[in-house]
Amino acid sequence: MPQNSNGQVNMKRTIIAALVCGASLGTIGTAQAQTKADPSLELVVASRGISKGLAQTKGPQFLARGELAFGSLYVGSYAKNVTSSSAEGEAAALVGVRTKAAGFDLNVSAAMKRAIDPAPGSDKTALEVAGSASRKLGRLTPKLSAVWSPDDVGSTRRTLFVEGGASYAIAKPLSFSAAIGRRERSGGADYTAWNAGFAWTASKNLVLDARYYDTNGGDTQPYRARGVVSARLKF
């Protein structure tokens, strides 16, 4: 009799556990079903391509980025032209999370970058992890961001770029922003970069930007100072 009682108790526990698991899975499935996919497309044209404070092109840069968001989770990809001895362009697939915590806007992503038409012997792919935190304080929005790669594309190996800055809303469509960053890397020179400029929200989908970039790397390509204008169209 005790064995039968124990068997019945275990059977009841198994049934209850199965029902709980089923209810939990049903709840998760319902939540996922209620989260609709939110697609977006971004097109950017700039007089000069800039990444981590350095020039990426000798002329205009064209960038296309597509994204599919599921609540705070998103997946996406982008492609852009670059002027480099190791590649003619760059593309990437990425996954990330955007959320809010304690008044901060947080964004964390991981991207697998791939060089387009890479030079023989150069790294074709690279993992890049990025994160940022910002908080709106009235018209002022400070922001801190970091980008890390264990082995970047081209000849650069491990690299870390940390940047801090802030934007200030002068008027509803106009804002001013400035930032300073430091990049340390193996397989390339370390440097400090800074920028400042104005952004004009011309419409719901269009943002125009005029910005000055400079580094402490001297007056040679890609470190020298330059002014860049860009247009960002988002659907």
Short mmCIF file of C-alpha atoms in Angstrom, two decimals:
data_model
loop_
_atom_site.label_atom_id
_atom_site.label_comp_id
_atom_site.label_asym_id
_atom_site.label_seq_id
_atom_site.Cartn_x
_atom_site.Cartn_y
_atom_site.Cartn_z
CA MET A 1 0.00 0.00 0.00
CA PRO A 2 2.69 2.59 0.78
CA GLN A 3 4.31 1.91 -2.57
CA ASN A 4 0.99 2.41 -4.36
CA SER A 5 0.41 5.64 -2.42
CA ASN A 6 3.85 6.90 -3.37
CA GLY A 7 3.23 5.96 -6.97
CA GLN A 8 -0.05 7.85 -6.97
CA VAL A 9 1.61 10.91 -5.40
CA ASN A 10 4.41 10.84 -7.97
CA MET A 11 1.86 10.46 -10.76
CA LYS A 12 -0.12 13.44 -9.45
CA ARG A 13 3.07 15.50 -9.21
CA THR A 14 3.98 14.54 -12.76
CA ILE A 15 0.54 15.52 -14.05
CA ILE A 16 0.61 18.83 -12.16
CA ALA A 17 4.14 19.59 -13.43
CA ALA A 18 3.07 18.80 -16.99
CA LEU A 19 0.03 21.07 -16.67
CA VAL A 20 2.18 23.91 -15.26
CA CYS A 21 4.75 23.52 -18.04
CA GLY A 22 2.01 23.44 -20.63
CA ALA A 23 0.40 26.57 -19.23
CA SER A 24 3.79 28.34 -19.14
CA LEU A 25 4.58 27.39 -22.73
CA GLY A 26 1.12 28.51 -23.77
CA THR A 27 1.64 31.88 -22.08
CA ILE A 28 5.04 32.35 -23.77
CA GLY A 29 3.59 31.36 -27.12
CA THR A 30 0.71 33.81 -26.71
CA ALA A 31 3.12 36.63 -25.76
CA GLN A 32 5.26 35.91 -28.82
CA ALA A 33 2.19 35.81 -31.04
CA GLN A 34 1.06 39.18 -29.67
CA THR A 35 4.47 40.75 -30.45
CA LYS A 36 4.18 41.85 -34.06
CA ALA A 37 7.21 42.22 -36.28
CA ASP A 38 8.09 45.87 -36.93
CA PRO A 39 10.21 46.27 -40.11
CA SER A 40 12.23 49.38 -40.92
CA LEU A 41 14.62 50.54 -43.63
CA GLU A 42 17.30 53.21 -43.30
CA LEU A 43 19.24 54.84 -46.15
CA VAL A 44 22.19 57.15 -45.46
CA VAL A 45 24.18 59.28 -47.90
CA ALA A 46 27.26 61.07 -46.53
CA SER A 47 29.88 63.24 -48.17
CA ARG A 48 32.50 61.07 -46.43
CA GLY A 49 32.16 57.79 -44.56
CA ILE A 50 33.22 57.94 -40.90
CA SER A 51 33.52 55.05 -38.44
CA LYS A 52 34.95 55.28 -34.90
CA GLY A 53 36.25 58.74 -35.76
CA LEU A 54 38.20 57.71 -38.86
CA ALA A 55 37.46 58.26 -42.55
CA GLN A 56 36.22 55.12 -44.30
CA THR A 57 35.97 56.57 -47.80
CA LYS A 58 37.77 59.11 -49.99
CA GLY A 59 34.43 60.20 -51.44
CA PRO A 60 30.72 59.77 -50.64
CA GLN A 61 29.48 56.79 -48.67
CA PHE A 62 26.16 55.04 -49.24
CA LEU A 63 24.72 52.86 -46.48
CA ALA A 64 21.57 50.73 -46.48
CA ARG A 65 20.28 49.09 -43.30
CA GLY A 66 17.25 46.87 -42.81
CA GLU A 67 15.82 45.85 -39.44
CA LEU A 68 13.04 43.66 -38.05
CA ALA A 69 12.07 44.34 -34.43
CA PHE A 70 10.08 42.04 -32.13
CA GLY A 71 9.42 44.19 -29.09
CA SER A 72 12.81 44.95 -27.53
CA LEU A 73 14.60 42.32 -29.65
CA TYR A 74 15.75 43.14 -33.18
CA VAL A 75 17.65 41.56 -36.05
CA GLY A 76 19.09 43.41 -39.00
CA SER A 77 21.74 43.79 -41.67
CA TYR A 78 23.58 46.58 -43.46
CA ALA A 79 25.94 47.19 -46.35
CA LYS A 80 28.17 50.16 -47.21
CA ASN A 81 31.04 51.08 -49.47
CA VAL A 82 34.53 51.75 -48.06
CA THR A 83 37.85 52.90 -49.50
CA SER A 84 40.48 50.51 -48.20
CA SER A 85 43.45 48.46 -49.34
CA SER A 86 41.82 45.40 -47.76
CA ALA A 87 38.21 45.65 -49.06
CA GLU A 88 35.79 47.58 -51.26
CA GLY A 89 32.88 47.46 -48.84
CA GLU A 90 31.47 46.07 -45.63
CA ALA A 91 28.31 44.13 -44.80
CA ALA A 92 27.00 42.70 -41.55
CA ALA A 93 24.21 40.69 -39.95
CA LEU A 94 23.34 41.57 -36.37
CA VAL A 95 21.06 40.87 -33.43
CA GLY A 96 20.40 43.17 -30.49
CA VAL A 97 18.19 44.34 -27.66
CA ARG A 98 16.83 47.83 -26.95
CA THR A 99 15.27 48.44 -23.57
CA LYS A 100 14.84 50.92 -20.72
CA ALA A 101 16.07 50.56 -17.13
CA ALA A 102 16.18 53.10 -14.28
CA GLY A 103 15.52 55.92 -16.72
CA PHE A 104 18.29 54.87 -19.12
CA ASP A 105 17.89 53.87 -22.77
CA LEU A 106 20.04 50.77 -23.28
CA ASN A 107 21.13 49.10 -26.50
CA VAL A 108 23.31 45.98 -26.84
CA SER A 109 24.10 44.22 -30.12
CA ALA A 110 26.38 41.62 -31.68
CA ALA A 111 27.24 41.79 -35.37
CA MET A 112 29.09 39.48 -37.72
CA LYS A 113 30.85 41.76 -40.21
CA ARG A 114 32.12 40.63 -43.60
CA ALA A 115 34.42 42.45 -45.99
CA ILE A 116 33.13 42.91 -49.54
CA ASP A 117 35.71 41.98 -52.20
CA PRO A 118 38.50 41.49 -49.61
CA ALA A 119 42.18 41.59 -50.52
CA PRO A 120 44.01 38.24 -50.49
CA GLY A 121 45.35 37.37 -47.04
CA SER A 122 43.19 39.88 -45.13
CA ASP A 123 40.55 38.93 -42.55
CA LYS A 124 37.18 38.54 -44.26
CA THR A 125 34.92 38.32 -41.20
CA ALA A 126 34.86 39.75 -37.70
CA LEU A 127 32.64 39.69 -34.64
CA GLU A 128 31.74 43.10 -33.23
CA VAL A 129 29.92 43.67 -29.94
CA ALA A 130 28.49 47.11 -29.14
CA GLY A 131 26.62 48.67 -26.24
CA SER A 132 25.32 52.11 -25.32
CA ALA A 133 23.51 53.85 -22.47
CA SER A 134 21.86 57.28 -22.59
CA ARG A 135 19.51 59.26 -20.39
CA LYS A 136 17.41 62.30 -21.18
CA LEU A 137 17.76 65.14 -18.68
CA GLY A 138 15.47 67.87 -19.94
CA ARG A 139 16.96 69.10 -23.22
CA LEU A 140 20.30 67.41 -22.53
CA THR A 141 20.94 63.72 -23.32
CA PRO A 142 24.33 62.31 -22.21
CA LYS A 143 25.45 59.07 -23.85
CA LEU A 144 28.20 56.50 -23.31
CA SER A 145 29.00 53.78 -25.84
CA ALA A 146 31.58 51.07 -26.46
CA VAL A 147 32.45 48.85 -29.45
CA TRP A 148 34.70 45.79 -29.10
CA SER A 149 36.02 43.19 -31.51
CA PRO A 150 38.37 40.29 -30.71
CA ASP A 151 39.75 40.34 -34.28
CA ASP A 152 38.56 43.08 -36.64
CA VAL A 153 38.48 42.86 -40.45
CA GLY A 154 41.60 43.77 -42.42
CA SER A 155 44.93 43.85 -40.59
CA THR A 156 43.54 45.13 -37.27
CA ARG A 157 43.29 42.57 -34.48
CA ARG A 158 41.69 43.17 -31.08
CA THR A 159 40.11 46.63 -30.83
CA LEU A 160 38.10 48.64 -28.31
CA PHE A 161 36.48 52.03 -28.95
CA VAL A 162 34.85 53.89 -26.05
CA GLU A 163 33.03 57.20 -26.63
CA GLY A 164 31.24 59.65 -24.38
CA GLY A 165 29.17 62.62 -25.46
CA ALA A 166 25.92 64.49 -25.22
CA SER A 167 23.27 66.11 -27.40
CA TYR A 168 21.28 69.25 -26.63
CA ALA A 169 17.87 70.07 -28.13
CA ILE A 170 18.15 73.73 -29.17
CA ALA A 171 14.68 73.76 -30.70
CA LYS A 172 12.18 71.07 -31.66
CA PRO A 173 13.80 70.23 -35.04
CA LEU A 174 17.41 71.30 -34.24
CA SER A 175 19.97 69.74 -31.90
CA PHE A 176 23.69 70.12 -31.21
CA SER A 177 25.90 67.22 -30.16
CA ALA A 178 29.54 66.56 -29.38
CA ALA A 179 31.54 63.48 -28.39
CA ILE A 180 35.07 62.32 -27.65
CA GLY A 181 36.30 58.75 -27.93
CA ARG A 182 39.39 56.63 -27.50
CA ARG A 183 40.32 53.61 -29.61
CA GLU A 184 42.96 51.08 -28.60
CA ARG A 185 43.86 48.25 -30.95
CA SER A 186 46.51 45.71 -31.85
CA GLY A 187 47.64 45.74 -35.46
CA GLY A 188 46.99 49.49 -35.68
CA ALA A 189 47.76 52.79 -33.97
CA ASP A 190 45.81 53.91 -30.91
CA TYR A 191 44.14 57.31 -31.20
CA THR A 192 41.66 59.77 -29.70
CA ALA A 193 38.83 61.15 -31.84
CA TRP A 194 36.26 63.89 -31.32
CA ASN A 195 33.38 65.42 -33.26
CA ALA A 196 30.77 68.15 -32.97
CA GLY A 197 27.87 69.18 -35.17
CA PHE A 198 24.21 69.97 -35.73
CA ALA A 199 21.31 67.69 -36.68
CA TRP A 200 18.11 69.01 -38.30
CA THR A 201 14.97 66.85 -38.28
CA ALA A 202 13.52 68.01 -41.58
CA SER A 203 10.55 65.62 -41.40
CA LYS A 204 9.36 62.48 -39.66
CA ASN A 205 11.57 60.37 -41.93
CA LEU A 206 14.47 62.67 -42.82
CA VAL A 207 17.38 63.94 -40.68
CA LEU A 208 20.14 66.19 -42.04
CA ASP A 209 23.48 66.41 -40.24
CA ALA A 210 26.56 68.68 -40.54
CA ARG A 211 29.57 67.64 -38.43
CA TYR A 212 33.26 68.30 -37.84
CA TYR A 213 35.58 65.36 -37.11
CA ASP A 214 39.19 65.33 -35.93
CA THR A 215 41.74 63.06 -34.19
CA ASN A 216 45.16 63.29 -32.60
CA GLY A 217 46.57 61.08 -35.37
CA GLY A 218 48.01 63.90 -37.46
CA ASP A 219 47.22 65.29 -40.90
CA THR A 220 47.27 62.05 -42.86
CA GLN A 221 44.49 59.84 -44.18
CA PRO A 222 42.36 58.63 -42.40
CA TYR A 223 43.14 60.71 -39.27
CA ARG A 224 43.02 64.28 -40.53
CA ALA A 225 40.24 66.77 -39.73
CA ARG A 226 37.25 66.96 -42.05
CA GLY A 227 33.72 68.28 -42.30
CA VAL A 228 30.95 65.85 -43.23
CA VAL A 229 27.34 66.42 -44.27
CA SER A 230 24.83 63.57 -44.41
CA ALA A 231 21.17 62.80 -45.00
CA ARG A 232 19.40 59.95 -43.19
CA LEU A 233 16.09 58.64 -44.56
CA LYS A 234 14.16 56.13 -42.47
CA PHE A 235 10.96 54.25 -43.27
#
